[in-house]
PDB file of N, CA and C in Angstrom:
ATOM      1  N   MET A   3      21.872   5.757 -50.034  1.00 81.00           N
ATOM      2  CA  MET A   3      21.743   4.861 -51.267  1.00 81.00           C
ATOM      3  C   MET A   3      20.824   4.459 -52.152  1.00 81.00           C
ATOM      4  N   THR A   4      21.078   4.300 -53.009  1.00 94.00           N
ATOM      5  CA  THR A   4      20.569   3.688 -54.458  1.00 94.00           C
ATOM      6  C   THR A   4      19.959   2.427 -54.724  1.00 94.00           C
ATOM      7  N   VAL A   5      18.953   2.350 -55.658  1.00 95.00           N
ATOM      8  CA  VAL A   5      18.324   1.524 -55.870  1.00 95.00           C
ATOM      9  C   VAL A   5      19.589  -0.068 -56.381  1.00 95.00           C
ATOM     10  N   ASP A   6      20.425   0.186 -57.166  1.00 94.00           N
ATOM     11  CA  ASP A   6      21.433  -0.190 -57.440  1.00 94.00           C
ATOM     12  C   ASP A   6      22.543  -0.881 -55.973  1.00 94.00           C
ATOM     13  N   ASP A   7      22.179   0.184 -55.015  1.00 94.00           N
ATOM     14  CA  ASP A   7      23.036   0.078 -53.676  1.00 94.00           C
ATOM     15  C   ASP A   7      22.511  -1.027 -53.251  1.00 94.00           C
ATOM     16  N   THR A   8      20.856  -0.885 -52.901  1.00 96.00           N
ATOM     17  CA  THR A   8      20.173  -2.130 -52.253  1.00 96.00           C
ATOM     18  C   THR A   8      20.537  -3.915 -52.805  1.00 96.00           C
ATOM     19  N   LYS A   9      19.860  -3.046 -54.462  1.00 95.00           N
ATOM     20  CA  LYS A   9      19.989  -4.793 -55.332  1.00 95.00           C
ATOM     21  C   LYS A   9      21.221  -5.024 -54.931  1.00 95.00           C
ATOM     22  N   GLU A  10      22.704  -4.609 -55.177  1.00 97.00           N
ATOM     23  CA  GLU A  10      23.824  -4.878 -54.958  1.00 97.00           C
ATOM     24  C   GLU A  10      23.941  -6.264 -53.606  1.00 97.00           C
ATOM     25  N   ALA A  11      23.067  -5.271 -52.352  1.00 96.00           N
ATOM     26  CA  ALA A  11      23.345  -5.706 -50.908  1.00 96.00           C
ATOM     27  C   ALA A  11      22.255  -7.237 -51.217  1.00 96.00           C
ATOM     28  N   ILE A  12      21.439  -6.697 -51.624  1.00 96.00           N
ATOM     29  CA  ILE A  12      20.492  -8.517 -51.749  1.00 96.00           C
ATOM     30  C   ILE A  12      21.100  -9.372 -52.453  1.00 96.00           C
ATOM     31  N   LEU A  13      22.150  -9.356 -52.718  1.00 96.00           N
ATOM     32  CA  LEU A  13      22.378 -10.103 -53.758  1.00 96.00           C
ATOM     33  C   LEU A  13      23.963 -10.764 -52.881  1.00 96.00           C
ATOM     34  N   ALA A  14      24.655  -9.434 -52.139  1.00 96.00           N
ATOM     35  CA  ALA A  14      25.622 -10.567 -52.005  1.00 96.00           C
ATOM     36  C   ALA A  14      25.018 -10.913 -50.666  1.00 96.00           C
ATOM     37  N   ALA A  15      24.111 -10.444 -49.545  1.00 96.00           N
ATOM     38  CA  ALA A  15      22.999 -11.004 -48.449  1.00 96.00           C
ATOM     39  C   ALA A  15      22.714 -12.653 -49.173  1.00 96.00           C
ATOM     40  N   GLU A  16      22.362 -12.578 -50.251  1.00 95.00           N
ATOM     41  CA  GLU A  16      22.055 -13.961 -50.575  1.00 95.00           C
ATOM     42  C   GLU A  16      22.933 -14.906 -50.820  1.00 95.00           C
ATOM     43  N   SER A  17      24.609 -14.614 -51.183  1.00 94.00           N
ATOM     44  CA  SER A  17      25.299 -15.527 -51.086  1.00 94.00           C
ATOM     45  C   SER A  17      26.039 -15.527 -50.363  1.00 94.00           C
ATOM     46  N   ALA A  18      26.003 -15.148 -49.192  1.00 94.00           N
ATOM     47  CA  ALA A  18      27.031 -14.788 -47.830  1.00 94.00           C
ATOM     48  C   ALA A  18      26.125 -16.345 -47.042  1.00 94.00           C
ATOM     49  N   PHE A  19      24.435 -16.014 -47.374  1.00 95.00           N
ATOM     50  CA  PHE A  19      23.655 -16.939 -46.263  1.00 95.00           C
ATOM     51  C   PHE A  19      24.067 -18.111 -46.635  1.00 95.00           C
ATOM     52  N   LYS A  20      24.128 -18.724 -48.668  1.00 94.00           N
ATOM     53  CA  LYS A  20      24.105 -19.798 -48.696  1.00 94.00           C
ATOM     54  C   LYS A  20      25.268 -20.562 -48.032  1.00 94.00           C
ATOM     55  N   THR A  21      26.292 -19.922 -48.146  1.00 92.00           N
ATOM     56  CA  THR A  21      27.738 -20.098 -47.301  1.00 92.00           C
ATOM     57  C   THR A  21      27.314 -20.208 -45.900  1.00 92.00           C
ATOM     58  N   TRP A  22      26.812 -19.406 -45.379  1.00 93.00           N
ATOM     59  CA  TRP A  22      26.829 -19.461 -43.622  1.00 93.00           C
ATOM     60  C   TRP A  22      25.650 -20.490 -43.407  1.00 93.00           C
ATOM     61  N   SER A  23      24.979 -20.649 -43.879  1.00 93.00           N
ATOM     62  CA  SER A  23      23.795 -21.682 -43.755  1.00 93.00           C
ATOM     63  C   SER A  23      24.317 -23.480 -43.844  1.00 93.00           C
ATOM     64  N   LYS A  24      25.253 -23.344 -44.484  1.00 95.00           N
ATOM     65  CA  LYS A  24      26.323 -24.447 -44.585  1.00 95.00           C
ATOM     66  C   LYS A  24      27.176 -24.493 -43.323  1.00 95.00           C
ATOM     67  N   THR A  25      27.585 -23.776 -42.589  1.00 95.00           N
ATOM     68  CA  THR A  25      28.277 -24.053 -41.588  1.00 95.00           C
ATOM     69  C   THR A  25      27.614 -24.859 -40.809  1.00 95.00           C
ATOM     70  N   THR A  26      28.611 -25.705 -39.681  1.00 96.00           N
ATOM     71  CA  THR A  26      28.163 -26.174 -37.845  1.00 96.00           C
ATOM     72  C   THR A  26      27.291 -24.913 -37.363  1.00 96.00           C
ATOM     73  N   ALA A  27      26.793 -25.178 -36.365  1.00 95.00           N
ATOM     74  CA  ALA A  27      26.232 -24.332 -35.690  1.00 95.00           C
ATOM     75  C   ALA A  27      27.090 -24.247 -34.687  1.00 95.00           C
ATOM     76  N   LYS A  28      28.508 -24.980 -34.538  1.00 96.00           N
ATOM     77  CA  LYS A  28      29.762 -24.517 -33.484  1.00 96.00           C
ATOM     78  C   LYS A  28      30.705 -23.731 -34.261  1.00 96.00           C
ATOM     79  N   SER A  29      30.544 -23.489 -35.722  1.00 96.00           N
ATOM     80  CA  SER A  29      31.122 -22.532 -36.315  1.00 96.00           C
ATOM     81  C   SER A  29      30.197 -21.657 -36.217  1.00 96.00           C
ATOM     82  N   ARG A  30      29.181 -21.572 -36.206  1.00 95.00           N
ATOM     83  CA  ARG A  30      28.647 -20.357 -36.281  1.00 95.00           C
ATOM     84  C   ARG A  30      28.631 -19.519 -34.785  1.00 95.00           C
ATOM     85  N   HIS A  31      28.448 -20.127 -33.672  1.00 96.00           N
ATOM     86  CA  HIS A  31      28.433 -19.943 -32.295  1.00 96.00           C
ATOM     87  C   HIS A  31      30.057 -19.676 -31.886  1.00 96.00           C
ATOM     88  N   ASP A  32      31.093 -19.852 -32.449  1.00 97.00           N
ATOM     89  CA  ASP A  32      32.177 -19.524 -32.635  1.00 97.00           C
ATOM     90  C   ASP A  32      32.621 -17.857 -33.383  1.00 97.00           C
ATOM     91  N   VAL A  33      32.034 -17.939 -34.732  1.00 96.00           N
ATOM     92  CA  VAL A  33      31.899 -16.317 -35.310  1.00 96.00           C
ATOM     93  C   VAL A  33      31.120 -15.633 -34.202  1.00 96.00           C
ATOM     94  N   LEU A  34      29.801 -15.992 -33.776  1.00 96.00           N
ATOM     95  CA  LEU A  34      28.423 -15.049 -33.234  1.00 96.00           C
ATOM     96  C   LEU A  34      29.835 -14.259 -31.701  1.00 96.00           C
ATOM     97  N   MET A  35      30.454 -15.443 -31.158  1.00 97.00           N
ATOM     98  CA  MET A  35      31.038 -15.079 -29.976  1.00 97.00           C
ATOM     99  C   MET A  35      31.777 -14.398 -30.125  1.00 97.00           C
ATOM    100  N   LYS A  36      32.765 -14.549 -31.446  1.00 97.00           N
ATOM    101  CA  LYS A  36      33.820 -13.609 -31.006  1.00 97.00           C
ATOM    102  C   LYS A  36      33.923 -12.581 -32.159  1.00 97.00           C
ATOM    103  N   PHE A  37      32.688 -11.736 -32.262  1.00 97.00           N
ATOM    104  CA  PHE A  37      31.956 -10.571 -32.703  1.00 97.00           C
ATOM    105  C   PHE A  37      31.638  -9.866 -31.349  1.00 97.00           C
ATOM    106  N   PHE A  38      30.817 -10.730 -30.304  1.00 97.00           N
ATOM    107  CA  PHE A  38      30.723 -10.206 -29.222  1.00 97.00           C
ATOM    108  C   PHE A  38      31.293  -9.938 -28.756  1.00 97.00           C
ATOM    109  N   GLN A  39      32.741 -10.778 -28.070  1.00 97.00           N
ATOM    110  CA  GLN A  39      33.890 -10.178 -27.736  1.00 97.00           C
ATOM    111  C   GLN A  39      34.794  -9.252 -28.104  1.00 97.00           C
ATOM    112  N   LEU A  40      34.965  -9.006 -29.733  1.00 98.00           N
ATOM    113  CA  LEU A  40      35.703  -7.705 -30.431  1.00 98.00           C
ATOM    114  C   LEU A  40      34.997  -6.954 -29.745  1.00 98.00           C
ATOM    115  N   MET A  41      33.536  -6.962 -30.053  1.00 97.00           N
ATOM    116  CA  MET A  41      32.432  -5.738 -29.956  1.00 97.00           C
ATOM    117  C   MET A  41      32.641  -5.008 -28.529  1.00 97.00           C
ATOM    118  N   ASN A  42      32.748  -6.067 -27.640  1.00 97.00           N
ATOM    119  CA  ASN A  42      32.852  -5.686 -26.011  1.00 97.00           C
ATOM    120  C   ASN A  42      34.602  -5.321 -25.794  1.00 97.00           C
ATOM    121  N   GLU A  43      35.329  -5.300 -26.837  1.00 97.00           N
ATOM    122  CA  GLU A  43      36.654  -4.825 -26.268  1.00 97.00           C
ATOM    123  C   GLU A  43      37.006  -3.927 -27.032  1.00 97.00           C
ATOM    124  N   HIS A  44      36.177  -3.584 -27.875  1.00 98.00           N
ATOM    125  CA  HIS A  44      36.475  -1.915 -28.389  1.00 98.00           C
ATOM    126  C   HIS A  44      35.622  -1.222 -28.582  1.00 98.00           C
ATOM    127  N   THR A  45      34.813  -1.414 -26.838  1.00 97.00           N
ATOM    128  CA  THR A  45      33.248  -0.316 -26.735  1.00 97.00           C
ATOM    129  C   THR A  45      33.516   1.274 -27.159  1.00 97.00           C
ATOM    130  N   GLU A  46      34.599   1.254 -26.736  1.00 96.00           N
ATOM    131  CA  GLU A  46      34.845   2.702 -26.126  1.00 96.00           C
ATOM    132  C   GLU A  46      35.816   3.271 -28.092  1.00 96.00           C
ATOM    133  N   ASP A  47      35.623   2.482 -29.009  1.00 97.00           N
ATOM    134  CA  ASP A  47      36.131   3.212 -29.983  1.00 97.00           C
ATOM    135  C   ASP A  47      34.961   3.067 -30.836  1.00 97.00           C
ATOM    136  N   LEU A  48      33.854   1.712 -30.492  1.00 97.00           N
ATOM    137  CA  LEU A  48      32.445   1.864 -31.389  1.00 97.00           C
ATOM    138  C   LEU A  48      31.798   2.889 -30.986  1.00 97.00           C
ATOM    139  N   GLY A  49      32.014   3.266 -29.945  1.00 96.00           N
ATOM    140  CA  GLY A  49      31.526   4.490 -29.137  1.00 96.00           C
ATOM    141  C   GLY A  49      31.150   6.022 -29.666  1.00 96.00           C
ATOM    142  N   ARG A  50      32.374   6.031 -29.947  1.00 96.00           N
ATOM    143  CA  ARG A  50      33.345   7.059 -30.718  1.00 96.00           C
ATOM    144  C   ARG A  50      32.693   7.185 -31.828  1.00 96.00           C
ATOM    145  N   LEU A  51      32.886   6.334 -32.403  1.00 96.00           N
ATOM    146  CA  LEU A  51      32.419   6.247 -33.986  1.00 96.00           C
ATOM    147  C   LEU A  51      30.390   6.477 -33.838  1.00 96.00           C
ATOM    148  N   LEU A  52      30.207   5.977 -33.447  1.00 94.00           N
ATOM    149  CA  LEU A  52      28.426   6.244 -33.183  1.00 94.00           C
ATOM    150  C   LEU A  52      28.084   7.350 -32.747  1.00 94.00           C
ATOM    151  N   THR A  53      29.113   7.974 -31.705  1.00 95.00           N
ATOM    152  CA  THR A  53      28.714   9.438 -31.356  1.00 95.00           C
ATOM    153  C   THR A  53      29.544  10.778 -32.568  1.00 95.00           C
ATOM    154  N   LEU A  54      30.473  10.381 -33.319  1.00 95.00           N
ATOM    155  CA  LEU A  54      30.628  10.955 -34.481  1.00 95.00           C
ATOM    156  C   LEU A  54      29.949  10.933 -35.912  1.00 95.00           C
ATOM    157  N   GLU A  55      29.423   9.617 -35.852  1.00 93.00           N
ATOM    158  CA  GLU A  55      28.025   9.438 -36.933  1.00 93.00           C
ATOM    159  C   GLU A  55      27.115  10.294 -36.709  1.00 93.00           C
ATOM    160  N   ASN A  56      26.437   9.518 -35.705  1.00 93.00           N
ATOM    161  CA  ASN A  56      25.303  10.215 -35.599  1.00 93.00           C
ATOM    162  C   ASN A  56      24.812  11.305 -34.253  1.00 93.00           C
ATOM    163  N   GLY A  57      25.871  11.916 -34.122  1.00 92.00           N
ATOM    164  CA  GLY A  57      25.540  12.866 -32.943  1.00 92.00           C
ATOM    165  C   GLY A  57      25.507  12.433 -31.550  1.00 92.00           C
ATOM    166  N   LYS A  58      25.282  11.622 -31.259  1.00 90.00           N
ATOM    167  CA  LYS A  58      24.715  10.875 -29.776  1.00 90.00           C
ATOM    168  C   LYS A  58      25.815  11.421 -28.918  1.00 90.00           C
ATOM    169  N   PRO A  59      25.287  11.299 -27.810  1.00 95.00           N
ATOM    170  CA  PRO A  59      26.166  11.583 -26.731  1.00 95.00           C
ATOM    171  C   PRO A  59      27.058  10.386 -26.084  1.00 95.00           C
ATOM    172  N   PHE A  60      28.662  10.232 -26.006  1.00 96.00           N
ATOM    173  CA  PHE A  60      29.449   9.355 -26.071  1.00 96.00           C
ATOM    174  C   PHE A  60      29.268   8.319 -25.291  1.00 96.00           C
ATOM    175  N   THR A  61      28.257   8.553 -24.315  1.00 96.00           N
ATOM    176  CA  THR A  61      28.097   7.575 -22.899  1.00 96.00           C
ATOM    177  C   THR A  61      26.841   6.945 -23.725  1.00 96.00           C
ATOM    178  N   GLU A  62      25.593   7.252 -24.378  1.00 96.00           N
ATOM    179  CA  GLU A  62      24.749   6.778 -25.520  1.00 96.00           C
ATOM    180  C   GLU A  62      25.057   5.870 -26.353  1.00 96.00           C
ATOM    181  N   GLY A  63      26.513   5.993 -27.201  1.00 95.00           N
ATOM    182  CA  GLY A  63      26.722   5.243 -27.995  1.00 95.00           C
ATOM    183  C   GLY A  63      27.328   4.319 -27.721  1.00 95.00           C
ATOM    184  N   LYS A  64      28.034   4.621 -26.173  1.00 96.00           N
ATOM    185  CA  LYS A  64      29.039   3.151 -25.820  1.00 96.00           C
ATOM    186  C   LYS A  64      27.520   1.941 -25.334  1.00 96.00           C
ATOM    187  N   SER A  65      26.141   2.722 -25.196  1.00 96.00           N
ATOM    188  CA  SER A  65      25.423   2.051 -24.200  1.00 96.00           C
ATOM    189  C   SER A  65      24.937   1.471 -25.775  1.00 96.00           C
ATOM    190  N   GLU A  66      24.635   1.957 -26.761  1.00 96.00           N
ATOM    191  CA  GLU A  66      24.380   1.017 -27.801  1.00 96.00           C
ATOM    192  C   GLU A  66      25.350  -0.203 -28.644  1.00 96.00           C
ATOM    193  N   VAL A  67      26.163   0.013 -27.822  1.00 96.00           N
ATOM    194  CA  VAL A  67      27.466  -0.844 -28.587  1.00 96.00           C
ATOM    195  C   VAL A  67      27.212  -2.135 -27.487  1.00 96.00           C
ATOM    196  N   VAL A  68      27.334  -1.880 -26.292  1.00 97.00           N
ATOM    197  CA  VAL A  68      27.077  -3.132 -25.436  1.00 97.00           C
ATOM    198  C   VAL A  68      25.776  -3.725 -25.884  1.00 97.00           C
ATOM    199  N   TYR A  69      24.352  -2.601 -25.904  1.00 97.00           N
ATOM    200  CA  TYR A  69      23.646  -3.496 -26.106  1.00 97.00           C
ATOM    201  C   TYR A  69      23.435  -4.643 -27.637  1.00 97.00           C
ATOM    202  N   SER A  70      24.226  -4.142 -28.367  1.00 97.00           N
ATOM    203  CA  SER A  70      23.989  -4.657 -30.022  1.00 97.00           C
ATOM    204  C   SER A  70      24.883  -5.697 -29.631  1.00 97.00           C
ATOM    205  N   ALA A  71      25.992  -5.293 -28.648  1.00 97.00           N
ATOM    206  CA  ALA A  71      26.693  -7.081 -28.140  1.00 97.00           C
ATOM    207  C   ALA A  71      26.083  -7.866 -28.186  1.00 97.00           C
ATOM    208  N   SER A  72      25.264  -7.479 -27.536  1.00 97.00           N
ATOM    209  CA  SER A  72      24.182  -8.739 -26.324  1.00 97.00           C
ATOM    210  C   SER A  72      23.445  -9.981 -27.609  1.00 97.00           C
ATOM    211  N   PHE A  73      23.331  -9.444 -28.523  1.00 97.00           N
ATOM    212  CA  PHE A  73      22.360  -9.896 -29.892  1.00 97.00           C
ATOM    213  C   PHE A  73      23.691 -10.917 -30.497  1.00 97.00           C
ATOM    214  N   MET A  74      24.815 -10.511 -29.778  1.00 96.00           N
ATOM    215  CA  MET A  74      25.578 -11.648 -30.887  1.00 96.00           C
ATOM    216  C   MET A  74      25.492 -12.531 -29.655  1.00 96.00           C
ATOM    217  N   GLU A  75      25.858 -12.013 -28.765  1.00 95.00           N
ATOM    218  CA  GLU A  75      25.718 -13.010 -27.180  1.00 95.00           C
ATOM    219  C   GLU A  75      24.362 -14.377 -27.498  1.00 95.00           C
ATOM    220  N   TRP A  76      23.521 -13.953 -27.601  1.00 96.00           N
ATOM    221  CA  TRP A  76      21.901 -14.415 -27.578  1.00 96.00           C
ATOM    222  C   TRP A  76      22.133 -15.672 -28.716  1.00 96.00           C
ATOM    223  N   TYR A  77      22.500 -15.019 -30.185  1.00 94.00           N
ATOM    224  CA  TYR A  77      22.306 -15.796 -30.992  1.00 94.00           C
ATOM    225  C   TYR A  77      23.215 -16.735 -31.626  1.00 94.00           C
ATOM    226  N   GLY A  78      24.610 -16.449 -30.393  1.00 92.00           N
ATOM    227  CA  GLY A  78      25.684 -17.423 -30.821  1.00 92.00           C
ATOM    228  C   GLY A  78      26.083 -18.405 -29.813  1.00 92.00           C
ATOM    229  N   ARG A  79      24.282 -18.543 -28.951  1.00 89.00           N
ATOM    230  CA  ARG A  79      24.247 -19.640 -28.143  1.00 89.00           C
ATOM    231  C   ARG A  79      22.845 -20.119 -28.277  1.00 89.00           C
TER     232      ARG A  79
END
């Protein structure tokens, strides 16, 4: 990742936050819970991607997906 990539990511996050912060709590809840649901539905595929990307054992990759999804649920409530 280059310095320009980092600056671009920061600007994109700033822009997204302006929109996100204007949504209702209910809308944010719905988005995060949908994300949680999708992560759980696609645990096998996401775990496989983590295995291919990081060289992790498949079981560890799936566990990481489930753990990550739990944050979407936690912050969605």
